[in-house]
Short mmCIF file of C-alpha atoms and ligand atoms in Angstrom, two decimals:
data_model
loop_
_atom_site.label_atom_id
_atom_site.label_comp_id
_atom_site.label_asym_id
_atom_site.label_seq_id
_atom_site.Cartn_x
_atom_site.Cartn_y
_atom_site.Cartn_z
CA UNK R 2 1.54 -9.01 -13.07
CA UNK R 3 2.02 -5.34 -12.28
CA UNK R 4 5.73 -5.06 -11.53
CA UNK R 5 5.12 -2.46 -8.85
CA UNK R 6 3.30 -5.03 -6.73
CA UNK R 7 5.29 -8.04 -7.83
CA UNK R 8 5.97 -10.37 -4.93
CA UNK R 9 8.38 -13.23 -4.49
CA UNK R 10 7.07 -16.72 -5.28
CA UNK R 11 4.99 -18.49 -2.66
CA UNK R 12 6.89 -21.31 -1.00
CA UNK R 13 4.41 -23.17 1.14
CA UNK R 14 6.03 -24.68 4.19
CA UNK R 15 5.39 -25.44 7.80
CA UNK R 16 7.32 -22.90 9.79
CA UNK R 17 6.18 -21.47 13.08
CA UNK R 18 6.57 -17.73 13.62
CA UNK R 19 9.08 -18.53 16.33
CA UNK R 20 11.29 -20.45 13.92
CA UNK R 21 11.08 -17.65 11.43
CA UNK R 22 12.17 -15.11 13.91
CA UNK R 23 14.86 -17.23 15.44
CA UNK R 24 16.42 -18.06 12.10
CA UNK R 25 16.30 -14.41 11.19
CA UNK R 26 17.77 -13.47 14.55
CA UNK R 27 20.59 -15.92 14.04
CA UNK R 28 21.23 -14.35 10.68
CA UNK R 29 21.29 -10.84 12.10
CA UNK R 30 23.61 -12.02 14.85
CA UNK R 31 25.97 -13.63 12.36
CA UNK R 32 25.99 -10.34 10.53
CA UNK R 33 26.81 -8.62 13.81
CA UNK R 34 23.83 -6.40 13.36
CA UNK R 35 21.68 -6.93 16.44
CA UNK R 36 20.75 -3.46 17.61
CA UNK R 37 19.49 -0.79 15.29
CA UNK R 38 22.58 1.42 15.25
CA UNK R 39 24.78 -1.39 14.06
CA UNK R 40 22.09 -2.58 11.70
CA UNK R 41 21.95 0.75 9.97
CA UNK R 42 25.69 1.20 9.87
CA UNK R 43 26.66 -2.20 8.55
CA UNK R 44 23.61 -3.25 6.64
CA UNK R 45 22.15 -0.23 4.97
CA UNK R 46 24.10 -0.38 1.70
CA UNK R 47 23.06 -3.99 1.18
CA UNK R 48 19.39 -3.52 1.94
CA UNK R 49 16.88 -3.97 -0.84
CA UNK R 50 16.35 -0.66 -2.52
CA UNK R 51 12.80 0.52 -2.98
CA UNK R 52 11.56 -1.21 -6.09
CA UNK R 53 13.38 -4.48 -5.59
CA UNK R 54 12.18 -7.75 -4.19
CA UNK R 55 14.01 -9.13 -1.17
CA UNK R 56 17.59 -9.99 -2.11
CA UNK R 57 18.25 -13.71 -1.46
CA UNK R 58 21.85 -12.92 -0.46
CA UNK R 59 20.76 -10.30 2.01
CA UNK R 60 18.01 -12.45 3.45
CA UNK R 61 20.31 -15.43 4.02
CA UNK R 62 19.61 -18.89 2.69
CA UNK R 63 16.51 -19.41 4.83
CA UNK R 64 13.79 -19.36 2.21
CA UNK R 65 11.31 -18.84 5.08
CA UNK R 66 12.35 -15.21 5.00
CA UNK R 67 10.42 -14.76 1.77
CA UNK R 68 7.13 -15.84 3.25
CA UNK R 69 5.13 -15.83 6.43
CA UNK R 70 4.63 -19.10 8.34
CA UNK R 71 1.63 -19.93 6.14
CA UNK R 72 3.76 -19.71 3.01
CA UNK R 73 2.30 -16.39 1.87
CA UNK R 74 4.72 -14.13 0.00
CA UNK R 75 5.98 -10.93 1.58
CA UNK R 76 4.31 -7.85 0.15
CA UNK R 77 6.71 -5.75 -1.94
CA UNK R 78 8.53 -3.00 -0.04
CA UNK R 79 7.23 -0.22 -2.29
CA UNK R 80 3.64 -1.38 -1.80
CA UNK R 81 4.04 -1.37 1.99
CA UNK R 82 5.47 2.15 2.02
CA UNK R 83 3.32 3.49 -0.83
CA UNK R 84 -0.15 2.43 0.32
CA UNK R 85 -0.70 3.53 3.90
CA UNK R 86 -3.35 4.85 6.25
CA UNK R 87 -2.19 7.85 8.31
CA UNK R 88 -5.18 10.14 8.68
CA UNK R 89 -3.30 12.91 10.49
CA UNK R 90 -1.74 13.60 7.07
CA UNK R 91 -4.49 12.64 4.65
CA UNK R 92 -7.33 10.18 4.19
CA UNK R 93 -5.74 9.17 0.88
CA UNK R 94 -3.55 6.07 0.95
CA UNK R 95 -1.16 7.36 -1.65
CA UNK R 96 1.19 10.31 -1.45
CA UNK R 97 1.44 10.10 2.33
CA UNK R 98 5.24 9.94 2.14
CA UNK R 99 5.39 13.35 0.46
CA UNK R 100 2.98 14.89 2.97
CA UNK R 101 4.99 13.42 5.85
CA UNK R 102 8.34 14.66 4.51
CA UNK R 103 8.61 17.35 7.18
CA UNK R 104 7.42 15.17 10.04
CA UNK R 105 10.25 15.35 12.59
CA UNK R 106 10.82 11.88 14.09
CA UNK R 107 14.33 12.44 15.43
CA UNK R 108 14.71 13.31 18.27
CA UNK R 109 11.75 11.42 19.70
CA UNK R 110 10.72 10.23 23.09
CA UNK R 111 7.98 8.06 24.54
CA UNK R 112 6.55 8.69 27.98
CA UNK R 113 5.51 5.50 29.74
CA UNK R 114 3.48 6.03 32.90
CA UNK R 115 0.18 5.68 34.70
CA UNK R 116 -0.25 2.60 36.88
CA UNK R 117 3.39 1.47 36.84
CA UNK R 118 6.08 1.15 39.49
CA UNK R 119 8.83 2.66 37.31
CA UNK R 120 7.46 5.42 35.08
CA UNK R 121 10.03 6.37 32.49
CA UNK R 122 10.56 8.51 29.43
CA UNK R 123 12.51 6.66 26.75
CA UNK R 124 14.39 8.35 23.95
CA UNK R 125 14.58 6.35 20.72
CA UNK R 126 18.26 5.80 21.48
CA UNK R 127 17.26 4.23 24.82
CA UNK R 128 14.76 2.04 23.04
CA UNK R 129 17.10 0.86 20.29
CA UNK R 130 20.01 0.34 22.67
CA UNK R 131 17.91 -1.46 25.23
CA UNK R 132 15.59 -3.80 23.40
CA UNK R 133 17.02 -6.22 20.87
CA UNK R 134 15.41 -5.66 17.51
CA UNK R 135 13.98 -8.78 15.88
CA UNK R 136 12.39 -9.44 12.55
CA UNK R 137 8.74 -10.53 12.68
CA UNK R 138 6.85 -11.39 9.52
CA UNK R 139 3.16 -10.62 10.15
CA UNK R 140 -0.02 -10.40 8.12
CA UNK R 141 -1.73 -7.00 8.37
CA UNK R 142 -5.49 -6.99 7.73
CA UNK R 143 -7.14 -3.58 7.41
CA UNK R 144 -10.81 -3.37 8.42
CA UNK R 145 -11.44 -1.96 4.92
CA UNK R 146 -10.71 -5.37 3.42
CA UNK R 147 -7.12 -5.26 2.14
CA UNK R 148 -4.08 -7.02 3.55
CA UNK R 149 -0.31 -7.30 3.32
CA UNK R 150 2.51 -9.51 4.64
CA UNK R 151 5.08 -7.26 6.29
CA UNK R 152 8.56 -8.05 7.66
CA UNK R 153 8.71 -5.74 10.67
CA UNK R 154 11.70 -4.93 12.82
CA UNK R 155 10.90 -4.42 16.45
CA UNK R 156 10.56 -5.96 19.89
CA UNK R 157 7.72 -7.36 21.94
CA UNK R 158 5.83 -4.74 23.93
CA UNK R 159 6.05 -6.99 27.01
CA UNK R 160 9.80 -6.32 27.18
CA UNK R 161 9.06 -2.65 27.79
CA UNK R 162 6.11 -3.29 30.11
CA UNK R 163 8.25 -5.65 32.20
CA UNK R 164 10.67 -2.79 32.75
CA UNK R 165 8.12 -0.25 33.94
CA UNK R 166 6.27 -2.91 36.00
CA UNK R 167 2.48 -2.45 35.85
CA UNK R 168 0.85 -2.21 39.30
CA UNK R 169 -1.88 -4.59 40.45
CA UNK R 170 -4.56 -2.09 39.40
CA UNK R 171 -3.37 -1.83 35.78
CA UNK R 172 -5.76 -3.66 33.47
CA UNK R 173 -5.43 -1.83 30.15
CA UNK R 174 -2.73 -0.09 28.13
CA UNK R 175 -3.54 3.21 26.39
CA UNK R 176 -1.47 4.51 23.47
CA UNK R 177 -1.30 7.98 21.95
CA UNK R 178 0.09 9.21 18.62
CA UNK R 179 2.03 12.47 18.35
CA UNK R 180 -0.09 15.48 17.46
CA UNK R 181 1.98 18.10 15.65
CA UNK R 182 -0.42 20.24 13.61
CA UNK R 183 2.31 22.26 11.89
CA UNK R 184 3.81 19.01 10.58
CA UNK R 185 0.58 17.06 9.99
CA UNK R 186 -1.61 18.87 7.52
CA UNK R 187 -4.87 17.08 8.31
CA UNK R 188 -4.44 17.14 12.09
CA UNK R 189 -6.77 20.12 12.46
CA UNK R 190 -9.16 19.37 9.62
CA UNK R 191 -11.84 18.70 12.22
CA UNK R 192 -12.65 15.35 10.63
CA UNK R 193 -11.23 13.32 13.50
CA UNK R 194 -10.64 13.98 17.19
CA UNK R 195 -6.87 13.68 17.19
CA UNK R 196 -4.59 12.72 18.85
CA UNK R 197 -5.15 9.19 17.57
CA UNK R 198 -5.74 6.95 20.58
CA UNK R 199 -5.69 3.18 20.88
CA UNK R 200 -5.77 0.63 23.63
CA UNK R 201 -5.30 -3.03 24.54
CA UNK R 202 -6.25 -5.13 27.51
CA UNK R 203 -3.10 -5.75 29.57
CA UNK R 204 -2.98 -9.46 28.73
CA UNK R 205 -3.25 -8.66 25.01
CA UNK R 206 -0.45 -6.12 25.40
CA UNK R 207 1.69 -8.72 27.18
CA UNK R 208 1.16 -11.34 24.44
CA UNK R 209 4.38 -12.22 22.66
CA UNK R 210 2.90 -11.45 19.22
CA UNK R 211 2.28 -7.80 20.20
CA UNK R 212 5.12 -5.78 18.76
CA UNK R 213 6.55 -2.29 19.03
CA UNK R 214 7.93 -1.88 15.52
CA UNK R 215 10.80 0.44 14.64
CA UNK R 216 11.40 -0.59 11.04
CA UNK R 217 10.42 -2.82 8.15
CA UNK R 218 12.39 -4.75 5.54
CA UNK R 219 15.49 -4.10 7.67
CA UNK R 220 15.15 -0.34 7.25
CA UNK R 221 14.12 2.26 9.81
CA UNK R 222 10.37 2.92 9.88
CA UNK R 223 9.27 5.25 7.07
CA UNK R 224 7.30 8.28 8.33
CA UNK R 225 4.12 7.18 6.56
CA UNK R 226 4.24 3.78 8.30
CA UNK R 227 4.48 5.35 11.75
CA UNK R 228 8.07 6.44 12.39
CA UNK R 229 9.90 6.12 14.58
CA UNK R 230 7.89 3.59 16.57
CA UNK R 231 4.42 2.10 16.21
CA UNK R 232 2.36 -0.76 17.55
CA UNK R 233 1.64 -3.93 15.55
CA UNK R 234 -1.11 -6.28 16.77
CA UNK R 235 -1.38 -8.83 13.95
CA UNK R 236 -4.61 -10.62 14.98
CA UNK R 237 -6.56 -7.36 15.14
CA UNK R 238 -7.75 -5.06 12.37
CA UNK R 239 -5.02 -2.65 11.26
CA UNK R 240 -6.47 0.41 12.98
CA UNK R 241 -5.40 -1.00 16.37
CA UNK R 242 -1.76 -0.74 15.21
CA UNK R 243 -1.29 2.89 16.23
CA UNK R 244 1.54 4.86 14.62
CA UNK R 245 4.17 7.34 15.85
CA UNK R 246 3.57 6.71 19.55
CA UNK R 247 4.53 9.37 22.11
CA UNK R 248 2.69 8.09 25.20
CA UNK R 249 1.90 4.72 26.75
CA UNK R 250 -0.27 4.75 29.86
CA UNK R 251 -1.23 1.84 32.08
CA UNK R 252 -4.80 2.37 33.27
CA UNK R 253 -7.53 0.62 35.25
CA UNK R 254 -10.47 1.09 32.88
CA UNK R 255 -10.94 0.44 29.17
CA UNK R 256 -9.49 3.57 27.53
CA UNK R 257 -11.17 5.55 24.75
CA UNK R 258 -9.94 4.78 21.24
CA UNK R 259 -10.35 6.99 18.18
CA UNK R 260 -12.37 4.68 15.93
CA UNK R 261 -14.56 3.38 18.72
CA UNK R 262 -15.26 6.99 19.73
CA UNK R 263 -16.22 8.25 16.27
CA UNK R 264 -18.22 5.16 15.20
CA UNK R 265 -18.84 2.74 18.10
CA UNK R 266 -21.34 0.66 16.10
CA UNK R 267 -18.72 0.07 13.39
CA UNK R 268 -15.46 -0.29 15.31
CA UNK R 269 -15.25 -2.18 18.57
CA UNK R 270 -12.55 -1.93 21.20
CA UNK R 271 -11.40 -5.50 20.58
CA UNK R 272 -11.43 -5.39 16.77
CA UNK R 273 -10.22 -8.96 16.41
CA UNK R 274 -10.22 -10.10 12.80
CA UNK R 275 -13.35 -12.20 12.34
CA UNK R 276 -14.62 -13.21 8.89
CA UNK R 277 -17.99 -14.18 10.38
CA UNK R 278 -18.81 -10.77 11.82
CA UNK R 279 -19.61 -8.27 9.10
CA UNK R 280 -18.87 -4.60 9.33
CA UNK R 281 -22.30 -2.87 9.19
CA UNK R 282 -21.47 -1.68 5.68
CA UNK R 283 -19.53 -4.61 4.19
CA UNK R 284 -18.62 -8.26 4.66
CA UNK R 285 -15.34 -9.19 6.34
CA UNK R 286 -15.35 -12.71 4.83
CA UNK R 287 -12.71 -11.96 2.18
CA UNK R 288 -9.83 -9.60 1.58
CA UNK R 289 -7.68 -8.26 -1.22
CA UNK R 290 -4.03 -9.19 -0.62
CA UNK R 291 -2.06 -6.29 -2.08
CA UNK R 292 -0.06 -7.65 -5.03
CA UNK R 293 -2.59 -10.37 -5.83
CA UNK R 294 -5.57 -10.27 -8.11
CA UNK R 295 -8.92 -11.44 -6.83
CA UNK R 296 -9.78 -11.95 -3.18
CA UNK R 297 -8.88 -14.56 -0.62
CA UNK R 298 -10.69 -15.83 2.44
CA UNK R 299 -10.05 -13.89 5.62
CA UNK R 300 -8.73 -16.08 8.42
CA UNK R 301 -10.24 -16.06 11.90
CA UNK R 302 -7.96 -13.97 14.13
CA UNK R 303 -6.04 -13.26 10.91
CA UNK R 304 -4.50 -16.74 11.16
CA UNK R 305 -3.20 -16.32 14.73
CA UNK R 306 -6.08 -18.09 16.52
CA UNK R 307 -3.93 -20.85 17.94
CA UNK R 308 -1.71 -18.31 19.66
CA UNK R 309 -4.33 -15.82 20.84
CA UNK R 310 -7.56 -17.72 21.54
CA UNK R 311 -6.56 -18.36 25.17
CA UNK R 312 -6.95 -14.59 25.67
CA UNK R 313 -10.66 -14.78 24.82
CA UNK R 314 -11.78 -18.01 26.46
CA UNK R 315 -14.37 -16.27 28.60
CA UNK R 316 -15.73 -14.02 25.87
CA UNK R 317 -18.65 -14.38 23.50
CA UNK R 318 -17.21 -14.53 19.97
CA UNK R 319 -19.90 -12.14 18.74
CA UNK R 320 -18.63 -9.37 20.96
CA UNK R 321 -15.03 -9.90 19.93
CA UNK R 322 -15.42 -7.10 17.44
N1 MTE D 510 -1.81 7.48 14.22
C1 MTE D 510 -2.39 6.69 13.31
N2 MTE D 510 -2.19 5.36 13.40
C2 MTE D 510 -2.76 4.53 12.49
C3 MTE D 510 -3.62 5.05 11.49
C4 MTE D 510 -3.81 6.46 11.42
O1 MTE D 510 -4.54 6.99 10.57
N3 MTE D 510 -3.17 7.24 12.35
N4 MTE D 510 -4.25 4.18 10.60
C5 MTE D 510 -4.43 2.79 11.07
C6 MTE D 510 -4.94 1.90 10.03
S1 MTE D 510 -6.57 2.07 9.59
C7 MTE D 510 -4.18 0.89 9.51
S2 MTE D 510 -4.84 -0.25 8.44
C8 MTE D 510 -2.73 0.79 9.82
C9 MTE D 510 -1.97 0.83 8.52
O2 MTE D 510 -0.59 0.67 8.74
P1 MTE D 510 0.35 0.82 7.45
O3 MTE D 510 -0.08 2.09 6.76
O4 MTE D 510 1.75 0.88 7.98
O5 MTE D 510 0.08 -0.39 6.59
O6 MTE D 510 -2.27 1.87 10.65
C10 MTE D 510 -3.16 2.23 11.68
N5 MTE D 510 -2.52 3.18 12.56
MO1 MO D 511 -7.12 0.20 8.45
#
């Protein structure tokens, strides 16, 4: 196997995501590294260097940390950071790190407002000091038909929404990526109407699986993966997981999103992973797991159906996309 994409062995086992994250949390707590500042200070030298597989000593003796709850191996760190979609820099998936070298992500702040009782602008220090960072191992399924298993660091979006307190009228959450043309060389190419916009229904945003991620593999978020903070919605196609967020707005009506605006017949607002609903130009039945050869079956709701189906009880499955 290509060493670059070599993954740790699959260890099938029955572990719920909650167990995974709690065991990991316990580990981080034992290490005294809950909270990003401490994590970086005390843990950085021991973290897996780019090019290595997860270090069993670092990851603790819970073998679940090498796989997701389905027993699928974590994707190698260098694949996760070396194969990315960040169209403000380039439509190529490789070389994004180099193009994003001058992207300034510190200092950073996120403005949270709209239909909320306590509008607030958070600095990244506020965010990291305030919300306990957890590890969450999630599958990521891009609408293009490739996938990864990524150990994110972050916290559930509902923790932040609970603080700002949505009003009764708030029904959707709108997200916006930074737009800094002098640091993002494709921002003004005219190919896309940036800033990148995304949105969720409020109940989707409040779901415990919905994460604001600030790092991966125990390291701060690389620029190309959406530093310093990005959304991760694991049961939806990857494009919903908007990067480098500067604004979160609670709104009454379904907000415009970039992909739905440029190609509404190809990219729906919901964009739930569904192997039975083809993209107009290709099937969504299978996917290429980065690091594996061949293709594997795509799972309904990307394997999170049990957790998220209650959100869609009243909806026609055909319109889920
Ligand atoms: N701002 C912004 N967010 C974005 C994108 C983008 O081009 N710009 N690409 C999306 C797509 S298509 C995918 S598949 C995921 C990829 O996340 P990753 O590169 O960290 O794997 O980010 C999503 N978030
Ligand atoms: Mo994607």
